PDB file of C-alpha atoms in Angstrom:
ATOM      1  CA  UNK A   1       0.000   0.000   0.000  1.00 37.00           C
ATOM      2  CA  UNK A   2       1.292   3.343  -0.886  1.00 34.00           C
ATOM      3  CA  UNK A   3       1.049   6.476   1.066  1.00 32.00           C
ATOM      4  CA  UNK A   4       0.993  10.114  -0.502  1.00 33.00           C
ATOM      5  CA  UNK A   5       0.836  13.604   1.741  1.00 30.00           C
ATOM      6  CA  UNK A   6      -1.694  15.916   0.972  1.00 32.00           C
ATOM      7  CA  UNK A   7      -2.685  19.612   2.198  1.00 31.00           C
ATOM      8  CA  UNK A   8      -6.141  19.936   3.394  1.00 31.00           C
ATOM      9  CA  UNK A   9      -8.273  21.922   5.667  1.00 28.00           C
ATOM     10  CA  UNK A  10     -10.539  19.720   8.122  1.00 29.00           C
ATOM     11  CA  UNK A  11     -13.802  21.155   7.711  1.00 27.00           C
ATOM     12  CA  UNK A  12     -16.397  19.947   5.386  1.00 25.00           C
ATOM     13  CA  UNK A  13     -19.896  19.764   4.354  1.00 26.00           C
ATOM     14  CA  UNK A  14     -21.711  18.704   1.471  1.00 27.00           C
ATOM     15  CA  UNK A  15     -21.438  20.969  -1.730  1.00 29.00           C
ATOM     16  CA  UNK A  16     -23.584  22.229  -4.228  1.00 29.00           C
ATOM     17  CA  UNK A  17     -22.833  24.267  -7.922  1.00 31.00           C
ATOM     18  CA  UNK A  18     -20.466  27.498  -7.195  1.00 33.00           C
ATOM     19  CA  UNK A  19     -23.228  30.719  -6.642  1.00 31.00           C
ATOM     20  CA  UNK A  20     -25.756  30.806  -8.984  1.00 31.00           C
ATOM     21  CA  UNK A  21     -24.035  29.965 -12.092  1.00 35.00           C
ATOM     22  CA  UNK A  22     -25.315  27.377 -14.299  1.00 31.00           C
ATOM     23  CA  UNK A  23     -22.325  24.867 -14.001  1.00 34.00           C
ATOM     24  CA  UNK A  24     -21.993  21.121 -13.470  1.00 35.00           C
ATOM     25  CA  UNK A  25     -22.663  20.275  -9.812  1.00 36.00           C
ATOM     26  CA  UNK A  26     -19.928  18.643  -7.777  1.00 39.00           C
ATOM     27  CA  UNK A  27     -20.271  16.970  -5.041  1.00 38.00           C
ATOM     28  CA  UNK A  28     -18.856  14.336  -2.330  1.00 43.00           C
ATOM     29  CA  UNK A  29     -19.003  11.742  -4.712  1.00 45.00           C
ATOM     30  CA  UNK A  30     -15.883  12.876  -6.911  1.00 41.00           C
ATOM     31  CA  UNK A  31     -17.139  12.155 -10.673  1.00 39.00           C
ATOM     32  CA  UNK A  32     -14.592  14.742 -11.945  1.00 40.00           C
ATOM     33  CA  UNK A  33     -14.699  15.279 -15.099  1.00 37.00           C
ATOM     34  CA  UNK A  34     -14.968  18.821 -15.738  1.00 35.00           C
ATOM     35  CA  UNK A  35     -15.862  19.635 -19.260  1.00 34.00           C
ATOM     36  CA  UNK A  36     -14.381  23.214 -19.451  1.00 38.00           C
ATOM     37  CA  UNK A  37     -15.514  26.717 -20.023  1.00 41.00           C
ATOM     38  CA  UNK A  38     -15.600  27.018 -23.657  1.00 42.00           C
ATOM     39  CA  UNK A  39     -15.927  30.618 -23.144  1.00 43.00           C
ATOM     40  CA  UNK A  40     -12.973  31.247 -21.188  1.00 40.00           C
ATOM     41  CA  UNK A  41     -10.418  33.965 -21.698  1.00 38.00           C
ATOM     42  CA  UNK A  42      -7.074  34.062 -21.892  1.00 35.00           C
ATOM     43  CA  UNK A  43      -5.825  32.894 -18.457  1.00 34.00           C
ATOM     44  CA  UNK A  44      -2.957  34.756 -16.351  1.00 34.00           C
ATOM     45  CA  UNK A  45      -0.514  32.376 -14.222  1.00 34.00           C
ATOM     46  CA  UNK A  46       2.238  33.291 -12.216  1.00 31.00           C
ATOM     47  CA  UNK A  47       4.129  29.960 -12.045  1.00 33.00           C
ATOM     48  CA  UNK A  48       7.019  29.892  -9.400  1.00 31.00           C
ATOM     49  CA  UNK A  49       9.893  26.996 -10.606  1.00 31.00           C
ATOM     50  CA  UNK A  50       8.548  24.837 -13.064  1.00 28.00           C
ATOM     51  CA  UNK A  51       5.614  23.761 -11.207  1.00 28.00           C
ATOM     52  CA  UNK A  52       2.775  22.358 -13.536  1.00 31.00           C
ATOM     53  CA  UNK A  53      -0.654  21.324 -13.105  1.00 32.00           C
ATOM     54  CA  UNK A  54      -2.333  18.270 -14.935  1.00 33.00           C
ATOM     55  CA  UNK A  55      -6.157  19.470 -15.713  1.00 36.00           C
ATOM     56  CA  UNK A  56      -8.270  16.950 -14.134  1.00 38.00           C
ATOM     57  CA  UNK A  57     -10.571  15.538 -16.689  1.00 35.00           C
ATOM     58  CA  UNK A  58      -8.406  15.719 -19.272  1.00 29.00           C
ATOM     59  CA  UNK A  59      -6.261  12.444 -20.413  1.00 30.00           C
ATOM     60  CA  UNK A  60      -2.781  12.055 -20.180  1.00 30.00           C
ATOM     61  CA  UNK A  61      -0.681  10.860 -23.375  1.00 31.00           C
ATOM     62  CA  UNK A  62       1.030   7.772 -22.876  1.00 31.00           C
ATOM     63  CA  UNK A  63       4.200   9.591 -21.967  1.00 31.00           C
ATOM     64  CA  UNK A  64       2.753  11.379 -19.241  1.00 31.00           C
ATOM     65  CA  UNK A  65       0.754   8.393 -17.846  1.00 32.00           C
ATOM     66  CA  UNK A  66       4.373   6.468 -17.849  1.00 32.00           C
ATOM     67  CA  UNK A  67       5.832   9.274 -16.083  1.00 32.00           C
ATOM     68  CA  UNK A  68       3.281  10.168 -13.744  1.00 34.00           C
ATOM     69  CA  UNK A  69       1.975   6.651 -12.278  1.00 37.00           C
ATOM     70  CA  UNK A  70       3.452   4.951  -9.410  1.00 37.00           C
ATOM     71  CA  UNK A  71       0.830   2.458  -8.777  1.00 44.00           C
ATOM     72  CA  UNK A  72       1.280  -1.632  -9.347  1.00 43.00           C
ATOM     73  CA  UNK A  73      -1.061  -3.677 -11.368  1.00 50.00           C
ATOM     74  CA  UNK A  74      -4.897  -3.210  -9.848  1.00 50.00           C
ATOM     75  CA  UNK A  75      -5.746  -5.878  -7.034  1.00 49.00           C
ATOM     76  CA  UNK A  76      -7.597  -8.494  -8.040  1.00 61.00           C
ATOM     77  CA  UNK A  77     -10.500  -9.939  -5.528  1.00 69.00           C
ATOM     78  CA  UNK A  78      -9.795 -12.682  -3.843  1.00 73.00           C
ATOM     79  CA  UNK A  79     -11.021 -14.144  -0.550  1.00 87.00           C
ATOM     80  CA  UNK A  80     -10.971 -11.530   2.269  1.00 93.00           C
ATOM     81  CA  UNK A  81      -8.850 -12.257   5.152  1.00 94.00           C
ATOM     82  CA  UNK A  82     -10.194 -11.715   8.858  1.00 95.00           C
ATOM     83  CA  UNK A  83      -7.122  -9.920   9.963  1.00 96.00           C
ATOM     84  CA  UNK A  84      -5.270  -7.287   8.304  1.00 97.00           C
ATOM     85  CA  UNK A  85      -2.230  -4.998   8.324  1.00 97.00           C
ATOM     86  CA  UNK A  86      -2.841  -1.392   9.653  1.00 98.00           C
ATOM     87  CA  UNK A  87      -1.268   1.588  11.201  1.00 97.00           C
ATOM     88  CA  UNK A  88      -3.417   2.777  14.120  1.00 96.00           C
ATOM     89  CA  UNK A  89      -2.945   4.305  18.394  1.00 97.00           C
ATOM     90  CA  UNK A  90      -4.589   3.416  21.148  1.00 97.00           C
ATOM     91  CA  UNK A  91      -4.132   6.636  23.007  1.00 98.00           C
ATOM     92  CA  UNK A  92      -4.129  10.027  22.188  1.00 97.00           C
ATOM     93  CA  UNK A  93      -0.560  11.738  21.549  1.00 97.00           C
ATOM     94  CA  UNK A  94       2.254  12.379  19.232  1.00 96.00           C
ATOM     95  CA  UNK A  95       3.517  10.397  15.708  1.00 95.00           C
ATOM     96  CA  UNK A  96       4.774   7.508  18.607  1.00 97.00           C
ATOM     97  CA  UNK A  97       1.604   6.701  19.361  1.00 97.00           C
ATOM     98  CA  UNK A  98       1.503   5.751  16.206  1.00 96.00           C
ATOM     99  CA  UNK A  99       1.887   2.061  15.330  1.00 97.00           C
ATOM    100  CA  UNK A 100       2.082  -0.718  12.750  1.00 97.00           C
ATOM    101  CA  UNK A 101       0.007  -3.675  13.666  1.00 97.00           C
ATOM    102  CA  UNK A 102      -0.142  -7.382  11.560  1.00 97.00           C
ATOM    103  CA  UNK A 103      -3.641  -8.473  12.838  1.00 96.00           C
ATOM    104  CA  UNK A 104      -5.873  -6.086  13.020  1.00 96.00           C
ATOM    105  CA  UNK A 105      -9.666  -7.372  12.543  1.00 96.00           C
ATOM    106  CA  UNK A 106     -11.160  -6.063   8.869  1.00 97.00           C
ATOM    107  CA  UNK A 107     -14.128  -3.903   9.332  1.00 96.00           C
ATOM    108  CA  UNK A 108     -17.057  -5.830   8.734  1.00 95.00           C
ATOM    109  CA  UNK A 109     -19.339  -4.907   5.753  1.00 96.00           C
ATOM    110  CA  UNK A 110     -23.164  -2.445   6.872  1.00 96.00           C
ATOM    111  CA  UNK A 111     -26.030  -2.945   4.347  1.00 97.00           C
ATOM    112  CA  UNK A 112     -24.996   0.134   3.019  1.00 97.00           C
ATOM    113  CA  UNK A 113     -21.100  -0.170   2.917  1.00 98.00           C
ATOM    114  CA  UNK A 114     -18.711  -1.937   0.612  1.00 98.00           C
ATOM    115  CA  UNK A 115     -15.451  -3.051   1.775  1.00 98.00           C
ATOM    116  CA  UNK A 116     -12.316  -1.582  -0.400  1.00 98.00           C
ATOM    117  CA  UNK A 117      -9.394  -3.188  -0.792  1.00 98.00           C
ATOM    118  CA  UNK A 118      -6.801  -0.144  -0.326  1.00 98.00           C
ATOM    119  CA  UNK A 119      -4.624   0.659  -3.066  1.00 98.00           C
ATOM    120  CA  UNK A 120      -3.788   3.868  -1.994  1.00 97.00           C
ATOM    121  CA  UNK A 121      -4.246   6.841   0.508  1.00 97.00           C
ATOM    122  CA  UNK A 122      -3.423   9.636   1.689  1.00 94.00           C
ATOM    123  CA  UNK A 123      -2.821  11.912   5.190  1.00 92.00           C
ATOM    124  CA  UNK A 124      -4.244  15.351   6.064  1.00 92.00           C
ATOM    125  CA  UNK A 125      -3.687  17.536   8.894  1.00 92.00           C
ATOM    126  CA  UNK A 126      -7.274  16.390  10.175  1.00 94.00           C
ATOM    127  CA  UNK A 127      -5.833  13.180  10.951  1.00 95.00           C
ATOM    128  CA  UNK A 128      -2.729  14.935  13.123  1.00 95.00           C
ATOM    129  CA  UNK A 129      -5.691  16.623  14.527  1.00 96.00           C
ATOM    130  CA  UNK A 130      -7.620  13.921  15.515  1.00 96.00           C
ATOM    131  CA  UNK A 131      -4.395  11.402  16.521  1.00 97.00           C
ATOM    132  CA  UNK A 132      -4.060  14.799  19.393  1.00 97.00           C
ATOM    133  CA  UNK A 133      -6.958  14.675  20.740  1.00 96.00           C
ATOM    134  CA  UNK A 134      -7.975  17.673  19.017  1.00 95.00           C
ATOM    135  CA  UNK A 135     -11.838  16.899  18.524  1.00 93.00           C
ATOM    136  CA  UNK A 136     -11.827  13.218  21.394  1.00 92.00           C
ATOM    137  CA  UNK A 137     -15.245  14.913  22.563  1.00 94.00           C
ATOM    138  CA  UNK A 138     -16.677  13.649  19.198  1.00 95.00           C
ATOM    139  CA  UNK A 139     -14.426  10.941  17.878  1.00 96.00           C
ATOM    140  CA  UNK A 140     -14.729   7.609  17.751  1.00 94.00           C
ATOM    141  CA  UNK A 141     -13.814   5.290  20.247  1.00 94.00           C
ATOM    142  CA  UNK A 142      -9.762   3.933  20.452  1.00 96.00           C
ATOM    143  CA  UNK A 143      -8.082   2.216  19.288  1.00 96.00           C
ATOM    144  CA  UNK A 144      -8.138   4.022  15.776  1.00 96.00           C
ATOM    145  CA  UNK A 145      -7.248   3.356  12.491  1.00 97.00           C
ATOM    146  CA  UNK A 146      -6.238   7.025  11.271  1.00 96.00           C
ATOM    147  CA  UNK A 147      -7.240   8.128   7.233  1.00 96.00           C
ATOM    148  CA  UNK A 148      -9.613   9.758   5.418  1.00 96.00           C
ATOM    149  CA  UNK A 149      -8.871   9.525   1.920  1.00 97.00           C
ATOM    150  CA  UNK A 150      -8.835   6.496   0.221  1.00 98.00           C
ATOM    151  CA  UNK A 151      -8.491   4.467  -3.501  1.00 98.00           C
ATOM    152  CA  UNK A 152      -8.768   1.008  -4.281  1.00 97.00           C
ATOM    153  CA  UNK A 153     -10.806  -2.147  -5.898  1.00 98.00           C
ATOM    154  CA  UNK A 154     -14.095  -3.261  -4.237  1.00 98.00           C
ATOM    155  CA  UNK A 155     -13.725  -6.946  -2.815  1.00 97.00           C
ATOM    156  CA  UNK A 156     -17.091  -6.684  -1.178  1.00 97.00           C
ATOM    157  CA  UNK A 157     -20.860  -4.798  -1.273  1.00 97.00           C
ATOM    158  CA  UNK A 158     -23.541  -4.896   1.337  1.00 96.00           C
ATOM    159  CA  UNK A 159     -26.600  -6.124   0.685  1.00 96.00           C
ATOM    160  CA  UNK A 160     -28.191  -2.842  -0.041  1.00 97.00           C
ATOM    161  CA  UNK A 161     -25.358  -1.508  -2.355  1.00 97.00           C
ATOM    162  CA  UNK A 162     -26.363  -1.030  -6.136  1.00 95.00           C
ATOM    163  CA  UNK A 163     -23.580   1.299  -7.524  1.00 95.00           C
ATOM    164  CA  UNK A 164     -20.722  -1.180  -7.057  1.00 97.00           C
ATOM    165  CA  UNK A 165     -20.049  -4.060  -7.622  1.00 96.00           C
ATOM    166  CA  UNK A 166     -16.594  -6.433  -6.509  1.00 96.00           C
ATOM    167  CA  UNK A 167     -13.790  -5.303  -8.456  1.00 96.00           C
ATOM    168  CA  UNK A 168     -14.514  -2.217  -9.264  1.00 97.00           C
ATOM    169  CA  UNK A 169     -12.027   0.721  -8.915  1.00 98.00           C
ATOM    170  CA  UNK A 170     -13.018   3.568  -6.546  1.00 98.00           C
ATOM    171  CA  UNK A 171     -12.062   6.577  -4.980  1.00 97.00           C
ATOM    172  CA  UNK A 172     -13.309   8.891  -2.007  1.00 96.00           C
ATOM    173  CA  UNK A 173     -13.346  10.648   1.861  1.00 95.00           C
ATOM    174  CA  UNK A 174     -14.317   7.703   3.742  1.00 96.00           C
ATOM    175  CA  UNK A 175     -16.371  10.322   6.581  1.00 94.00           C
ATOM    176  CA  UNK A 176     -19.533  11.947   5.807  1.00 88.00           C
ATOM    177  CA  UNK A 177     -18.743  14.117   8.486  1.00 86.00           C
ATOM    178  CA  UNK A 178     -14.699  15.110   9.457  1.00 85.00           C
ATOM    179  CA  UNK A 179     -15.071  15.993  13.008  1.00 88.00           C
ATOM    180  CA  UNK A 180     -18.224  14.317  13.796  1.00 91.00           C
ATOM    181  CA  UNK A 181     -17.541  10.511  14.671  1.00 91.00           C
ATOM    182  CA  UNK A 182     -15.413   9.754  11.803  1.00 94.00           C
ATOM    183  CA  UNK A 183     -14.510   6.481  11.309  1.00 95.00           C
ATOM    184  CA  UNK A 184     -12.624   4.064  13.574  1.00 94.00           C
ATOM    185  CA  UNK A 185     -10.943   2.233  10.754  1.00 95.00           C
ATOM    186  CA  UNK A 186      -9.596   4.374   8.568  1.00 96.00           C
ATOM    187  CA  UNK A 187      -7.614   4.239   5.513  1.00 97.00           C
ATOM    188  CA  UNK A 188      -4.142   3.670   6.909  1.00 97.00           C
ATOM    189  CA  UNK A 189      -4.779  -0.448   6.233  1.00 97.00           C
ATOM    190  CA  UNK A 190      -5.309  -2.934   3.680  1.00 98.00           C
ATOM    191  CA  UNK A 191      -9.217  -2.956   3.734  1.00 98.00           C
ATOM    192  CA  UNK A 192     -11.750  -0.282   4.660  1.00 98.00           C
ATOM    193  CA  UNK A 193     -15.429  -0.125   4.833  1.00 98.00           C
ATOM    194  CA  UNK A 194     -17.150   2.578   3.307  1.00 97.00           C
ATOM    195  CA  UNK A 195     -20.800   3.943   2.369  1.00 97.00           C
ATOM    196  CA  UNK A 196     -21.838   3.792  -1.124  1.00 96.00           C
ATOM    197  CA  UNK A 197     -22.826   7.119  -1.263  1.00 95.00           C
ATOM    198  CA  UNK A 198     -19.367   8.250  -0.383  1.00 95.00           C
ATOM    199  CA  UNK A 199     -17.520   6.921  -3.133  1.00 96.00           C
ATOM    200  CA  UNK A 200     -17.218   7.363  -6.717  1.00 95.00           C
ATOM    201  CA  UNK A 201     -15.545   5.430  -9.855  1.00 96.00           C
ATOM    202  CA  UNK A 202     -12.356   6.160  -9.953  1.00 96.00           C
ATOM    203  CA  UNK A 203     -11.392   7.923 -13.078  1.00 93.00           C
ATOM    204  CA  UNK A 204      -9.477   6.485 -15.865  1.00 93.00           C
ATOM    205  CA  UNK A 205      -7.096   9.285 -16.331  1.00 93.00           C
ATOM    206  CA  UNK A 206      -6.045   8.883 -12.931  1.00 93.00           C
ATOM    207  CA  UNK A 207      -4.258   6.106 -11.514  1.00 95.00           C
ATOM    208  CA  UNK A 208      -4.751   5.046  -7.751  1.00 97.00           C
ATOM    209  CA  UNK A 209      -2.518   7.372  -5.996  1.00 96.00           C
ATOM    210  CA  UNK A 210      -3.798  10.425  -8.030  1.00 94.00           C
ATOM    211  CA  UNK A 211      -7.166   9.429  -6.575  1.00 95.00           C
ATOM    212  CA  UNK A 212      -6.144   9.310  -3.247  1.00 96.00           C
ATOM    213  CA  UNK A 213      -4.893  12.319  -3.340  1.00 92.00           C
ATOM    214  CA  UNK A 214      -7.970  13.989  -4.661  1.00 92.00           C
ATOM    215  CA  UNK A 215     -10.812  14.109  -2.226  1.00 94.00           C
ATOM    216  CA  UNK A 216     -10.492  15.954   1.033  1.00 92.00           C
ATOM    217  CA  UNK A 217      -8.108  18.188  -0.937  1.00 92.00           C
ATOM    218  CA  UNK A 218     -11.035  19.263  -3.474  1.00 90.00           C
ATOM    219  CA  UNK A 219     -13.792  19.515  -1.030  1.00 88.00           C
ATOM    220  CA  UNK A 220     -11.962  22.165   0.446  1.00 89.00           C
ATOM    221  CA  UNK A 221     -11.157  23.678  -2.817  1.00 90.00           C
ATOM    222  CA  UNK A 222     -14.370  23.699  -3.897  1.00 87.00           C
ATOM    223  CA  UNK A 223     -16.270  24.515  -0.486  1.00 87.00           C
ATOM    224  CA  UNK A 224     -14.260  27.557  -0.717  1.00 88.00           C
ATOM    225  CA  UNK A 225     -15.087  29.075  -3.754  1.00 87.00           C
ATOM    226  CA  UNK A 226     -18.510  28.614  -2.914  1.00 87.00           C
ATOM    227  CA  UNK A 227     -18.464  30.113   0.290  1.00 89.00           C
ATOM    228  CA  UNK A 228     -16.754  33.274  -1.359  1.00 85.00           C
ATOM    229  CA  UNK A 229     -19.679  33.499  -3.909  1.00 84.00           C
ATOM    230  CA  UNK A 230     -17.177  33.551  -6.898  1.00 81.00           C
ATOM    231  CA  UNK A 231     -18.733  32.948 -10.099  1.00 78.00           C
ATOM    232  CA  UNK A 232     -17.977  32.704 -14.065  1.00 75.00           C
ATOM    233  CA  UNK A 233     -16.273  36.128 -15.249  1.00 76.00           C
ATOM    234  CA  UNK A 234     -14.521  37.482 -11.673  1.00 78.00           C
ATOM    235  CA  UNK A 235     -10.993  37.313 -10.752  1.00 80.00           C
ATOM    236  CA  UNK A 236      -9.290  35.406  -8.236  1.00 82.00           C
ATOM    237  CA  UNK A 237      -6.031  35.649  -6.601  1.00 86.00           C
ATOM    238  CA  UNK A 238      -4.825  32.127  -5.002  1.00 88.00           C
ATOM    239  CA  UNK A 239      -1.906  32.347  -2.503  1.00 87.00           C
ATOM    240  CA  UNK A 240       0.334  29.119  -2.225  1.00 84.00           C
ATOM    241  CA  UNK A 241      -0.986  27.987  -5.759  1.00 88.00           C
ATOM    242  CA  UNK A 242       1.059  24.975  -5.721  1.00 86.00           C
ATOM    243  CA  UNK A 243      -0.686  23.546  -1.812  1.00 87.00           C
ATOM    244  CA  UNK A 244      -2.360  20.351  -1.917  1.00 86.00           C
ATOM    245  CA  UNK A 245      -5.865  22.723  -2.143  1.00 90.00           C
ATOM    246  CA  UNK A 246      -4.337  25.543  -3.989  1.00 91.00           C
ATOM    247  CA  UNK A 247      -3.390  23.515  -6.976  1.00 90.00           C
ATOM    248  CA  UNK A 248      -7.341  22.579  -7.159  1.00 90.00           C
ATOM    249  CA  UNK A 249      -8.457  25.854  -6.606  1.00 89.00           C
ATOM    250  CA  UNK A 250      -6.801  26.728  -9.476  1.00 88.00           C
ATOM    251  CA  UNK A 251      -7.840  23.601 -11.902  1.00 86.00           C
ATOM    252  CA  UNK A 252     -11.594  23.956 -10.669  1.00 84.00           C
ATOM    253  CA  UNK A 253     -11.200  27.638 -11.773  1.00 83.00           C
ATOM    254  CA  UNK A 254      -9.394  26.607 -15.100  1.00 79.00           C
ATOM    255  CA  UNK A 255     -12.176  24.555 -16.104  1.00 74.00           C
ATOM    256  CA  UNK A 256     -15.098  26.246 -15.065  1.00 69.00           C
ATOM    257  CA  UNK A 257     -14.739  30.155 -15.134  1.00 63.00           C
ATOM    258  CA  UNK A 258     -13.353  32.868 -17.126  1.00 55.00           C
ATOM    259  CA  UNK A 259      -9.848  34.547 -15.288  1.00 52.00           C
ATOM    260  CA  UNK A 260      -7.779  33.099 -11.951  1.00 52.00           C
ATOM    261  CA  UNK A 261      -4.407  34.936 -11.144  1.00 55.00           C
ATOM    262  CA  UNK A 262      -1.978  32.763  -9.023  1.00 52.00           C
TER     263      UNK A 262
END
């Protein structure tokens, strides 16, 4: 299982379209696949280094996809062990807290849940947060299995799941709610169990670890523009363009409105 970093804020909610403007909706279910503004004007970007952003939506060539992709072949589904690998603490406290355990027991499956098979996922500062003590008045109970983000293959559906199926590829915050009794297995493991109506297919364009990277990280992006009311045809100035959220700003900007500045 492979781990990536990424730059978040920990607050979310559920999202609608940016303002008033008549644009594709987004929300926690992360079909991206943003079509672009075909009326957009010419775009001003302050790039610092050489930085560069990959549009999401858009396919890579095969040279880029070579370049870019750091996963192994997809996991195929097999039978699912009772015990599992995992990172997790059993009190609250610094990164020692922190350990690596060879049989922990896999989540079992609610009507409503499927149970990935993790591929890939990534950290935020929510889960430093949380590992603290930050929000214990509201968390779940320890010991905890830290992660919010996740990507990987379906091995198994509950029996009220009609979405997904076993082996399919998926991608998404595991926790409807960040703060809020997330999760006590988390995505720091080799299976997770999640709600259908949390996840989405993964895209083709991206490969596992792109996914995982995605979701908390565009939330925020996206929660934030809508808060600010910006809309088609305004301006907008994005400090540390190159953050895990900054970056998306700026590609959820790209596709959908007019002018950005960064």
């Amino acid at each position: 299982m492979e781990t990536i970093l990424t730059t978040t804020a920990s607050k979310l909610t559920i999202f609608h379209s940016i303002s008033s403007t008549k644009l594709n909706s987004f929300s926690r279910k992360f079909s991206v696949g943003f079509s672009g503004n075909k009326n957009r004007k010419k775009v001003t970007t302050l790039k610092q280094g050489s930085f560069s952003y990959l549009p999401l939506g858009v396919q890579a060539s095969a040279s880029q996809a070579a370049a870019s992709s750091t996963e192994a072949e997809p996991t195929k589904v097999g039978t699912v062990p009772s015990e599992m690998k995992a990172w997790l603490y059993g009190e609250y406290g610094g990164v020692d807290v922190l350990k690596f355990d060879e049989k922990v027991t896999v989540p079992q499956v609610k009507e409503d849940q499927v149970l990935i098979k993790v591929v890939a996922a990534a950290l935020n500062p929510v889960d430093g947060k949380r590992r603290q003590g930050k929000f214990k008045a509201t968390d779940s109970p320890l010991p905890t299995v830290p992660g919010y983000d996740v990507a990987g293959v379906v091995v198994k559906v509950g029996t009220q799941v009609k979405e997904f199926k076993e082996g399919d590829e998926v991608y998404g915050d595991i926790n409807e709610k960040a703060l809020e009794g997330p999760k006590q297995f988390g995505s720091l493991a080799e299976y997770t169990a999640v709600e259908e109506r949390l996840l989405a297919p993964k895209p083709k364009n991206l490969d596992f670890v792109q996914a995982a990277g995605l979701p908390l990280a565009i939330e925020t992006a996206y929660e934030g523009l809508e808060r600010t009311g910006f809309s088609a045809g305004k301006s907008i100035l994005v400090l540390n363009g190159s953050g895990g959220v900054g970056s998306l700003v700026i590609q959820v900007c790209y596709y959908y409105l007019e002018f950005f500045f960064s």
